[in-house]
Short mmCIF file of C-alpha atoms and ligand atoms in Angstrom, two decimals:
data_model
loop_
_atom_site.label_atom_id
_atom_site.label_comp_id
_atom_site.label_asym_id
_atom_site.label_seq_id
_atom_site.Cartn_x
_atom_site.Cartn_y
_atom_site.Cartn_z
CA MET A 554 -81.35 -146.74 -40.10
CA LYS A 555 -82.07 -143.90 -37.70
CA LEU A 556 -85.34 -142.86 -36.05
CA PHE A 557 -85.63 -139.27 -34.81
CA LYS A 558 -88.44 -138.35 -32.45
CA THR A 559 -89.67 -134.80 -33.05
CA SER A 560 -92.60 -132.70 -31.92
CA LYS A 561 -93.90 -132.88 -35.53
CA GLY A 562 -93.73 -136.69 -35.77
CA THR A 563 -91.25 -139.49 -36.29
CA LEU A 564 -88.54 -139.08 -38.90
CA LEU A 565 -86.81 -142.12 -40.36
CA GLN A 566 -83.43 -141.68 -42.00
CA PHE A 567 -82.46 -144.47 -44.40
CA LYS A 568 -79.15 -143.83 -46.17
CA GLU A 569 -79.41 -140.12 -47.03
CA GLU A 570 -83.23 -140.05 -47.40
CA TYR A 571 -85.84 -138.96 -44.87
CA TYR A 572 -89.40 -140.25 -44.39
CA VAL A 573 -92.10 -139.11 -41.97
CA LEU A 574 -93.80 -142.10 -40.32
CA GLN A 575 -97.30 -141.97 -38.88
CA HIS A 576 -96.80 -144.47 -36.05
CA GLU A 577 -97.01 -143.57 -32.39
CA TRP A 578 -93.45 -143.78 -30.95
CA ASP A 579 -93.88 -146.54 -28.34
CA LYS A 580 -95.90 -148.77 -30.68
CA LEU A 581 -93.38 -148.24 -33.43
CA ILE A 582 -90.26 -149.16 -31.49
CA ASN A 583 -91.61 -151.91 -29.24
CA ARG A 584 -91.65 -154.83 -31.66
CA ASP A 585 -89.63 -157.86 -32.69
CA ASN A 586 -87.15 -157.16 -35.46
CA LEU A 587 -87.63 -153.41 -35.70
CA TYR A 588 -85.03 -153.26 -38.48
CA ALA A 589 -87.03 -155.60 -40.77
CA PHE A 590 -90.26 -153.77 -39.94
CA LEU A 591 -88.79 -150.38 -40.88
CA LEU A 592 -87.30 -151.80 -44.06
CA GLY A 593 -90.78 -152.88 -45.14
CA GLU A 594 -92.46 -149.72 -43.89
CA TYR A 595 -90.40 -146.68 -44.78
CA LEU A 596 -91.75 -146.25 -48.31
CA ASN A 597 -95.26 -145.83 -46.79
CA GLY A 598 -93.93 -142.69 -45.10
CA LYS A 599 -93.95 -139.24 -46.65
CA LYS A 600 -90.55 -138.40 -48.12
CA ILE A 601 -89.13 -134.99 -47.19
CA THR A 602 -86.04 -133.20 -48.45
CA ALA A 603 -82.70 -133.07 -46.63
CA ALA A 604 -83.28 -129.33 -46.06
CA GLU A 605 -86.67 -130.02 -44.43
CA ALA A 606 -85.13 -132.79 -42.32
CA GLU A 607 -82.41 -130.38 -41.24
CA GLU A 608 -85.09 -127.94 -40.05
CA TRP A 609 -86.89 -130.73 -38.14
CA HIS A 610 -83.61 -131.60 -36.43
CA ARG A 611 -82.88 -127.99 -35.56
CA GLU A 612 -86.33 -126.92 -34.39
CA TYR A 613 -88.32 -129.96 -33.27
CA LEU A 614 -85.99 -132.70 -32.06
CA LEU A 615 -86.96 -134.56 -28.85
CA PRO A 616 -85.11 -137.26 -26.91
CA PRO A 617 -85.82 -140.67 -28.53
CA ILE A 618 -87.93 -141.91 -25.61
CA GLY A 619 -91.65 -142.42 -24.96
CA THR A 620 -92.91 -143.95 -21.72
CA GLN A 621 -89.82 -146.08 -21.03
CA GLU A 622 -87.80 -146.12 -17.82
CA VAL A 623 -84.07 -145.48 -18.12
CA TRP A 624 -81.72 -147.83 -16.26
CA ALA A 625 -77.95 -147.87 -16.10
CA ALA A 626 -75.14 -150.35 -15.58
CA GLY A 627 -72.05 -149.40 -13.57
CA VAL A 628 -68.41 -150.38 -13.26
CA THR A 629 -68.49 -152.21 -16.59
CA TYR A 630 -65.07 -150.81 -17.59
CA LEU A 631 -61.78 -150.91 -15.67
CA ARG A 632 -61.48 -147.11 -15.96
CA SER A 633 -64.76 -146.63 -14.09
CA ARG A 634 -63.73 -149.06 -11.36
CA ASP A 635 -60.39 -147.27 -10.87
CA ALA A 636 -61.94 -143.78 -10.80
CA ARG A 637 -64.55 -144.83 -8.25
CA MET A 638 -62.04 -146.60 -6.01
CA GLU A 639 -59.98 -143.39 -6.06
CA GLU A 640 -62.91 -141.07 -5.24
CA SER A 641 -64.07 -143.22 -2.30
CA LYS A 642 -60.69 -144.31 -0.87
CA ASP A 643 -60.81 -141.84 2.05
CA THR A 644 -64.34 -142.77 3.06
CA GLY A 645 -63.92 -146.55 3.03
CA GLY A 646 -66.20 -147.36 0.06
CA ALA A 647 -63.51 -148.39 -2.46
CA ASP A 648 -63.72 -152.14 -1.94
CA CYS A 649 -67.31 -152.46 -3.22
CA TYR A 650 -66.29 -151.26 -6.71
CA GLN A 651 -63.53 -153.85 -6.95
CA ARG A 652 -65.97 -156.56 -5.86
CA VAL A 653 -68.74 -155.59 -8.29
CA TYR A 654 -66.27 -155.39 -11.19
CA GLU A 655 -65.30 -159.03 -10.52
CA ALA A 656 -68.76 -160.34 -9.54
CA GLU A 657 -71.05 -162.42 -11.74
CA ARG A 658 -73.99 -160.08 -11.01
CA PRO A 659 -73.54 -156.68 -12.68
CA GLU A 660 -74.34 -153.37 -11.02
CA LEU A 661 -77.67 -152.10 -12.40
CA PHE A 662 -79.44 -149.03 -11.08
CA PHE A 663 -82.55 -147.04 -11.89
CA LYS A 664 -81.52 -143.82 -13.64
CA SER A 665 -84.49 -141.82 -14.89
CA LEU A 666 -88.13 -141.44 -15.78
CA PRO A 667 -88.71 -140.05 -19.29
CA HIS A 668 -89.65 -136.55 -18.11
CA ARG A 669 -86.21 -136.05 -16.53
CA VAL A 670 -84.35 -136.89 -19.76
CA ALA A 671 -82.61 -134.19 -21.84
CA GLY A 672 -82.25 -134.66 -25.60
CA HIS A 673 -79.71 -133.40 -28.11
CA GLN A 674 -78.99 -129.66 -27.70
CA GLN A 675 -80.92 -129.61 -24.41
CA THR A 676 -79.70 -128.71 -20.95
CA VAL A 677 -78.46 -131.19 -18.36
CA TYR A 678 -78.11 -130.17 -14.73
CA ILE A 679 -75.47 -130.45 -12.05
CA ARG A 680 -76.58 -130.54 -8.43
CA LYS A 681 -76.15 -127.45 -6.26
CA ASP A 682 -75.16 -129.60 -3.26
CA SER A 683 -72.38 -131.34 -5.19
CA THR A 684 -68.80 -130.09 -5.53
CA TRP A 685 -67.57 -132.57 -8.15
CA ASN A 686 -69.66 -133.25 -11.25
CA VAL A 687 -68.95 -135.13 -14.47
CA PRO A 688 -70.75 -136.37 -17.55
CA GLU A 689 -70.49 -140.10 -18.33
CA PRO A 690 -70.62 -140.96 -22.06
CA GLU A 691 -72.28 -144.34 -22.49
CA LEU A 692 -73.73 -146.56 -25.19
CA ALA A 693 -77.46 -146.83 -24.38
CA LEU A 694 -79.61 -149.75 -25.51
CA TYR A 695 -83.29 -149.76 -26.41
CA ILE A 696 -84.62 -153.17 -25.36
CA ASN A 697 -88.17 -154.19 -26.33
CA SER A 698 -90.73 -155.65 -23.91
CA ALA A 699 -89.60 -159.17 -24.85
CA GLY A 700 -86.08 -158.36 -23.63
CA VAL A 701 -84.41 -158.11 -27.06
CA ILE A 702 -82.11 -155.22 -28.02
CA GLN A 703 -83.70 -153.35 -30.95
CA GLY A 704 -81.66 -150.17 -31.17
CA TYR A 705 -78.94 -147.97 -29.73
CA THR A 706 -78.56 -144.36 -28.70
CA ILE A 707 -76.06 -142.18 -26.86
CA GLY A 708 -76.41 -141.78 -23.11
CA ASN A 709 -75.01 -139.10 -20.82
CA ASP A 710 -75.13 -140.42 -17.24
CA MET A 711 -74.58 -137.13 -15.38
CA SER A 712 -73.04 -137.93 -12.01
CA SER A 713 -71.96 -136.32 -8.76
CA ARG A 714 -68.60 -137.80 -7.80
CA SER A 715 -68.49 -135.97 -4.46
CA ILE A 716 -71.83 -137.42 -3.31
CA GLU A 717 -71.11 -140.97 -4.53
CA GLY A 718 -67.56 -140.73 -3.13
CA GLU A 719 -68.85 -139.73 0.30
CA ASN A 720 -70.81 -142.96 0.61
CA PRO A 721 -71.84 -145.53 -2.04
CA LEU A 722 -75.31 -145.63 -0.41
CA TYR A 723 -75.78 -142.08 -1.73
CA LEU A 724 -75.68 -143.41 -5.31
CA PRO A 725 -79.35 -142.58 -6.08
CA GLN A 726 -78.73 -138.95 -5.10
CA ALA A 727 -75.51 -138.84 -7.12
CA LYS A 728 -77.33 -140.16 -10.17
CA VAL A 729 -81.05 -139.36 -10.11
CA TYR A 730 -82.23 -135.76 -10.23
CA GLU A 731 -83.83 -133.44 -12.79
CA ARG A 732 -82.11 -133.64 -16.17
CA SER A 733 -79.39 -135.99 -15.00
CA ALA A 734 -79.85 -138.20 -18.06
CA GLY A 735 -79.06 -137.22 -21.64
CA LEU A 736 -80.30 -139.43 -24.51
CA GLY A 737 -80.11 -138.86 -28.23
CA PRO A 738 -79.97 -137.71 -30.92
CA CYS A 739 -81.76 -140.71 -32.47
CA LEU A 740 -82.47 -144.40 -32.17
CA TYR A 741 -79.96 -146.25 -34.37
CA ILE A 742 -81.35 -149.52 -35.68
CA THR A 743 -79.01 -152.06 -37.24
CA GLU A 744 -79.39 -155.47 -38.83
CA GLN A 745 -76.44 -156.86 -36.85
CA PRO A 746 -75.53 -156.11 -33.22
CA ILE A 747 -73.31 -153.06 -32.79
CA ALA A 748 -69.61 -153.91 -33.34
CA ALA A 749 -67.10 -154.14 -30.47
CA GLU A 750 -64.78 -151.83 -32.45
CA THR A 751 -67.36 -149.02 -32.23
CA GLY A 752 -65.73 -145.83 -30.95
CA ILE A 753 -67.04 -143.52 -28.19
CA TYR A 754 -65.69 -139.95 -28.02
CA MET A 755 -66.25 -137.10 -25.57
CA THR A 756 -65.14 -133.48 -25.43
CA ILE A 757 -65.98 -130.82 -22.85
CA HIS A 758 -65.68 -127.15 -23.80
CA ARG A 759 -65.74 -124.09 -21.55
CA ASN A 760 -65.96 -120.69 -23.22
CA GLU A 761 -64.90 -122.40 -26.45
CA VAL A 762 -61.74 -123.78 -24.81
CA ARG A 763 -61.41 -127.57 -24.86
CA MET A 764 -61.13 -128.72 -21.23
CA TYR A 765 -61.28 -132.48 -21.86
CA GLU A 766 -61.03 -134.88 -24.76
CA GLY A 767 -61.13 -138.68 -24.62
CA SER A 768 -62.09 -141.72 -26.64
CA THR A 769 -62.45 -145.47 -26.29
CA THR A 770 -64.20 -148.43 -27.92
CA LEU A 771 -66.88 -150.83 -26.75
CA LYS A 772 -64.22 -153.56 -26.81
CA GLN A 773 -62.99 -152.30 -23.42
CA MET A 774 -66.28 -153.31 -21.77
CA LYS A 775 -65.94 -156.24 -19.36
CA ARG A 776 -69.57 -157.40 -19.70
CA LEU A 777 -71.58 -158.59 -22.70
CA LEU A 778 -74.65 -156.52 -23.61
CA PRO A 779 -77.08 -159.52 -23.44
CA GLU A 780 -75.69 -160.33 -19.98
CA LEU A 781 -76.70 -156.85 -18.72
CA VAL A 782 -80.13 -157.18 -20.36
CA SER A 783 -80.79 -160.61 -18.87
CA TYR A 784 -80.15 -159.37 -15.32
CA LEU A 785 -82.35 -156.32 -15.88
CA TYR A 786 -85.26 -158.34 -17.27
CA MET A 787 -84.92 -161.23 -14.78
CA GLU A 788 -87.47 -159.84 -12.31
CA CYS A 789 -88.79 -156.68 -14.03
CA ASP A 790 -91.37 -156.30 -16.80
CA PHE A 791 -91.19 -153.31 -19.12
CA THR A 792 -94.44 -153.03 -21.05
CA THR A 793 -93.09 -150.60 -23.68
CA GLY A 794 -89.46 -151.71 -23.36
CA CYS A 795 -86.70 -149.88 -21.59
CA PHE A 796 -83.45 -147.92 -22.09
CA LEU A 797 -80.23 -149.14 -20.50
CA MET A 798 -77.03 -147.09 -20.31
CA THR A 799 -74.13 -149.51 -20.31
CA GLY A 800 -71.47 -147.76 -18.21
CA THR A 801 -68.66 -145.30 -18.76
CA CYS A 802 -65.05 -145.77 -19.78
CA LEU A 803 -64.18 -142.07 -20.07
CA VAL A 804 -63.56 -140.18 -16.85
CA PRO A 805 -62.07 -136.65 -16.82
CA PRO A 806 -59.05 -136.07 -14.52
CA THR A 807 -59.75 -135.80 -10.79
CA ASP A 808 -59.26 -132.00 -10.72
CA PHE A 809 -62.03 -131.45 -13.28
CA THR A 810 -65.60 -130.56 -12.38
CA LEU A 811 -68.36 -129.28 -14.66
CA GLN A 812 -69.59 -125.71 -14.49
CA PRO A 813 -72.74 -124.03 -15.80
CA ARG A 814 -72.49 -123.27 -19.55
CA ASP A 815 -69.96 -126.06 -20.23
CA LEU A 816 -70.69 -127.91 -23.46
CA VAL A 817 -70.55 -131.73 -23.38
CA THR A 818 -70.24 -133.43 -26.78
CA ILE A 819 -70.51 -137.21 -26.99
CA SER A 820 -70.24 -139.14 -30.26
CA ILE A 821 -70.59 -142.84 -30.99
CA ASP A 822 -69.68 -144.28 -34.40
CA GLY A 823 -72.78 -144.94 -36.48
CA ILE A 824 -75.19 -143.26 -34.05
CA GLY A 825 -74.12 -139.60 -34.24
CA THR A 826 -73.51 -136.87 -31.68
CA LEU A 827 -75.29 -135.80 -28.50
CA VAL A 828 -74.56 -132.26 -27.30
CA ASN A 829 -75.71 -131.06 -23.88
CA VAL A 830 -75.25 -127.69 -22.23
CA VAL A 831 -74.69 -127.74 -18.48
CA ASP A 832 -76.69 -125.65 -16.02
CA VAL A 833 -78.20 -125.80 -12.54
CA LYS A 834 -81.87 -126.32 -11.88
CA PRO A 835 -83.61 -122.95 -11.50
CA ALA A 836 -85.13 -122.25 -8.08
CA LEU A 837 -88.85 -123.09 -7.85
O1 DO4 B 576 -71.02 -147.49 -9.31
C1 DO4 B 576 -71.58 -146.48 -9.55
C2 DO4 B 576 -71.98 -146.00 -10.89
C3 DO4 B 576 -71.11 -146.47 -12.01
C4 DO4 B 576 -71.42 -145.87 -13.33
O2 DO4 B 576 -72.32 -145.09 -13.51
C5 DO4 B 576 -70.56 -146.23 -14.47
O3 DO4 B 576 -69.62 -147.02 -14.34
O4 DO4 B 576 -70.83 -145.73 -15.56
MG1 MG B 577 -72.45 -144.34 -15.60
#
């Protein structure tokens, strides 16, 4: 089942049918067993045609987030550890990535408030003071206030590799700025936890030329999803739940950096596709 947040209301897709639900977003998603609730609820919604749903997607789609904070996990895949050790080798920061990859405690960091999040077909930014910028395609979890995973979406953890590489203490500046987080296109709600075989795919296009293409599966992740959630919820309360990006396994080659107008396309099996256009923040 998929929930789409739009400026006209919430759209539920069940198989190939679409229903408009009346519930307020945060109240709808923050519950125990969201899948069972939606199964019992969708027929109370107003059914619309596939053509109408298509128009809602095109014209009114929003990121699938209400008042939740967005957090992120790091160095959860070997590929991310290796890329970060490489980018920080000349500045002495490489060792901390090796240590966190092996450690019992995962790396978790605050990523975004909802107003900084870009949805499907919206613009993400690269920083003007950064010389090396990449998208990070990540499975993102929606976890309810009781600390239970209720749904999944696609995350784009936009990152400055030059700033993080200069000094790991600059991580918040490398990661947190306007429109540095992409989420969407929907919240994917399943009866069973998402499968380890689930594929993640990313392409980057510049002037319609493919500059990068990569894919992986969740199986490559070193950590378990409940392990990440339990550390995040250990000492933090999230009254309407929270989103957690779970780390990247796809890193473009070291000579690649994003430019304005690049198109980043991230797909995850079952969830769909998140497309973001790259730009810089306009001057105030
Ligand atoms: O260690 C810094 C950030 C790591 C990260 O964002 C990732 O592995 O996806
Ligand atoms: Mg990341």
